[in-house]
mmCIF file of C-alpha atoms and ligand atoms in Angstrom:
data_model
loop_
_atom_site.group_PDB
_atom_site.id
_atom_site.type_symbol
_atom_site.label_atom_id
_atom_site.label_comp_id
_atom_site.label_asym_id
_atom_site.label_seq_id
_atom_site.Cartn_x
_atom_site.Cartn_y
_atom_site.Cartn_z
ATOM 1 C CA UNK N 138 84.353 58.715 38.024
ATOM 2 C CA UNK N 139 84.849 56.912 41.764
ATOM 3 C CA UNK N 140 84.419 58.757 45.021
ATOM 4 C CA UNK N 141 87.817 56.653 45.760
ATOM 5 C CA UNK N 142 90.877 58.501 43.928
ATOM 6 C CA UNK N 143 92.861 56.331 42.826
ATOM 7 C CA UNK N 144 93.855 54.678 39.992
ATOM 8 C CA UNK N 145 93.673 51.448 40.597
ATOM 9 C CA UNK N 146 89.844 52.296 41.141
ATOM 10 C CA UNK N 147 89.387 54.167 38.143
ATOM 11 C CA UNK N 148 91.051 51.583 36.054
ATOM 12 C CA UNK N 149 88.547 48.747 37.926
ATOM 13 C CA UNK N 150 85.412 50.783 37.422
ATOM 14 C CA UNK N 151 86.495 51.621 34.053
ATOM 15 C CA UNK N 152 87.250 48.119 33.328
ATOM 16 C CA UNK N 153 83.653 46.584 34.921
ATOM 17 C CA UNK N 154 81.531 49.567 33.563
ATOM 18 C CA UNK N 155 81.754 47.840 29.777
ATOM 19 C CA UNK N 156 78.605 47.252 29.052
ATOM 20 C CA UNK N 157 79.537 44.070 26.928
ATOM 21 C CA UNK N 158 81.425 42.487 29.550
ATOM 22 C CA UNK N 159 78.382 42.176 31.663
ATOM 23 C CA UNK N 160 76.494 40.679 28.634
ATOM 24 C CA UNK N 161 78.949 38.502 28.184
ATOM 25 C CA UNK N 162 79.846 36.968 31.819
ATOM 26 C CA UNK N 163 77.378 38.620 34.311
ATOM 27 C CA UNK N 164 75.368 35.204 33.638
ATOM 28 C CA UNK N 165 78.299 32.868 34.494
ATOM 29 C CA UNK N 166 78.753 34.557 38.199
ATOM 30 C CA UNK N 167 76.563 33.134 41.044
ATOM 31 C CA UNK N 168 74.927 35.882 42.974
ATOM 32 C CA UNK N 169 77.019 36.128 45.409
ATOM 33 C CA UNK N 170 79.892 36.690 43.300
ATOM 34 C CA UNK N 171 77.592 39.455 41.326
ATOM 35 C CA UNK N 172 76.755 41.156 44.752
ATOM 36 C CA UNK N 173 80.339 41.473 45.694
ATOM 37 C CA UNK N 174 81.252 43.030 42.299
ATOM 38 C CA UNK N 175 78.493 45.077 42.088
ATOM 39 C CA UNK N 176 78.750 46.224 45.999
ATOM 40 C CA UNK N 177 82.730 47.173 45.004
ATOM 41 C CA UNK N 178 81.193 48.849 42.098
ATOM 42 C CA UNK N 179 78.642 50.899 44.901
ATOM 43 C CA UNK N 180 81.535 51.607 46.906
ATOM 44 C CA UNK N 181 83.239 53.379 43.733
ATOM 45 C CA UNK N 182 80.484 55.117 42.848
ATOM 46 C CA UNK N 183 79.627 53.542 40.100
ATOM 47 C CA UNK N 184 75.955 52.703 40.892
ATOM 48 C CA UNK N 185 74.314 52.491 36.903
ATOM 49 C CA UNK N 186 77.517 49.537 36.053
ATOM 50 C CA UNK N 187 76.177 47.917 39.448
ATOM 51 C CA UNK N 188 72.725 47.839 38.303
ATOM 52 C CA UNK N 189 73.765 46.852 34.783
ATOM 53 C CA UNK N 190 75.879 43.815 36.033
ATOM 54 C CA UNK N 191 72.854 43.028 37.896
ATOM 55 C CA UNK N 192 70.499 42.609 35.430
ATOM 56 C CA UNK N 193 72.797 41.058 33.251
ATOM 57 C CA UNK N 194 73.009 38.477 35.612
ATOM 58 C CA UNK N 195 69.397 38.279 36.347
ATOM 59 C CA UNK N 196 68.509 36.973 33.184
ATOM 60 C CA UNK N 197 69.607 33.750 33.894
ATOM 61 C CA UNK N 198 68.613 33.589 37.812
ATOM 62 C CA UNK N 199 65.749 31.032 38.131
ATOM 63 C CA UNK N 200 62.588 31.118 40.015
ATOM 64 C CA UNK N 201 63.750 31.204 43.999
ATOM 65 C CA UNK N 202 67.342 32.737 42.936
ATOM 66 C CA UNK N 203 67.978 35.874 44.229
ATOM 67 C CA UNK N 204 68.144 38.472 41.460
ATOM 68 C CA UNK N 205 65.162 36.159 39.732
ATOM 69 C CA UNK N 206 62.945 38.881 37.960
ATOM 70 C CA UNK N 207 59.859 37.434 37.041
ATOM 71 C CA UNK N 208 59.160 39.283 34.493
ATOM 72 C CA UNK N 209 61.265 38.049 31.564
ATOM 73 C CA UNK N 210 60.543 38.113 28.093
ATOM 74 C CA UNK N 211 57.654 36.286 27.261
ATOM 75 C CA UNK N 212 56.653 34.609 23.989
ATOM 76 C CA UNK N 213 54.163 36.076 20.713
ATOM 77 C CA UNK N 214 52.752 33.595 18.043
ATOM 78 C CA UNK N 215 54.634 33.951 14.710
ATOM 79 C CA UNK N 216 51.162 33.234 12.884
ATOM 80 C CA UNK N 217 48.467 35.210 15.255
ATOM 81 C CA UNK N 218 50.993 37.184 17.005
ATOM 82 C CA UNK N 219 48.920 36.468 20.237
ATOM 83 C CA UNK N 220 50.801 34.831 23.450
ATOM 84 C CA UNK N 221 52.143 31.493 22.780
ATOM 85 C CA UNK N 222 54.258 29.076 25.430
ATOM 86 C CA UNK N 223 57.596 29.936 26.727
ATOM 87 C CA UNK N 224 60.738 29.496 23.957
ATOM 88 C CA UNK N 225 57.699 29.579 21.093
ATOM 89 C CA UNK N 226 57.591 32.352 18.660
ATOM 90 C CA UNK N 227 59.091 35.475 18.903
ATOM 91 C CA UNK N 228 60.575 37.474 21.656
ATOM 92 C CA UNK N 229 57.530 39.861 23.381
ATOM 93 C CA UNK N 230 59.304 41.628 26.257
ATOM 94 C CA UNK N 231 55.699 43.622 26.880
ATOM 95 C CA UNK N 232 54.537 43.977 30.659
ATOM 96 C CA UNK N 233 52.732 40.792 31.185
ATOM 97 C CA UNK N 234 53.525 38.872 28.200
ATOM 98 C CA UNK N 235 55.743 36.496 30.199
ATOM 99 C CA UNK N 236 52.724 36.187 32.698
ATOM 100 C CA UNK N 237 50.707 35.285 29.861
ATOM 101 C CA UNK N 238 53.368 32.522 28.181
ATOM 102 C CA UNK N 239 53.671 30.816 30.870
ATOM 103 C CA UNK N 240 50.842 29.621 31.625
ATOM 104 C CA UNK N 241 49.839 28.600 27.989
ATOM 105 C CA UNK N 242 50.777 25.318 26.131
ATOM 106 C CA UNK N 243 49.585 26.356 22.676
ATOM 107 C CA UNK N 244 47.910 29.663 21.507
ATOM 108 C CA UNK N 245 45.180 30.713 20.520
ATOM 109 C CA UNK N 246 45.555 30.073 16.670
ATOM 110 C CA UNK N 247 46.568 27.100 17.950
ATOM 111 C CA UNK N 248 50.148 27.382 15.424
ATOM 112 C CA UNK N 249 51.822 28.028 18.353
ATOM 113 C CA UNK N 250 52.447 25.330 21.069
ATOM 114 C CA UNK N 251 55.044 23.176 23.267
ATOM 115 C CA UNK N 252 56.050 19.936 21.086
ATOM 116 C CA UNK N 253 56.454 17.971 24.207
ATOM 117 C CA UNK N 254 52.331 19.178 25.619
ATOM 118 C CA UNK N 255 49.704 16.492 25.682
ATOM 119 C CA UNK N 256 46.614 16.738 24.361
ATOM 120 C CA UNK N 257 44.340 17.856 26.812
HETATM 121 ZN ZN1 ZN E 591 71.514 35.958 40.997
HETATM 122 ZN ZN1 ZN E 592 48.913 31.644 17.058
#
């Protein structure tokens, strides 16, 4: 579906609304280069493959980038299963929980921390 008939843009929104695709590459595009795809993607219509290529990209924007989200995936304590540091434990993509890893060095339990942290 475009709201321009042709084929050339059915076969392009067709093509860029694969949802794998955009896991696969939307990280290797600057932003830029993801605003012009997704803003061709607008113009066809295609608003929910704009968004997706979006936040495909997003996860790897850093702080200060422009589709930077803040609110990535934090990190839960294998052992406690309370917040532990960033890249520690497993996966928690809960509101907050990336607030909470990042500003921990070790958790609670205390099975949980960065190898590289100092002792306090
Ligand atoms: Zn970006
Ligand atoms: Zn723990």
């Amino acid at each position: 579906m475009t709201t321009i008939d042709t084929q050339a843009a059915a076969v392009f929104v067709d093509t860029f609304s694969d949802g794998m695709l955009s896991g696969d590459v939307g990280i290797r595009f600057g932003c830029g280069e993801i605003e012009a795809l997704a803003g061709m993607l607008r113009a066809l219509g295609a608003d929910e493959a704009a968004a997706r290529w979006i936040a495909d990209h997003a996860t790897d924007d850093d702080e200060g980038d422009m589709h930077y989200a803040g609110t990535a995936a934090g990190y839960a304590c294998k052992s406690c299963g309370g917040p532990s540091p960033v890249g520690v434990g497993y996966v928690d993509d809960q509101p907050g929980a990336a607030e909470a890893s990042a500003q921990l060095t070790r958790c609670a339990c205390g099975q949980s921390q960065l190898a590289t942290t100092e002792p306090i």
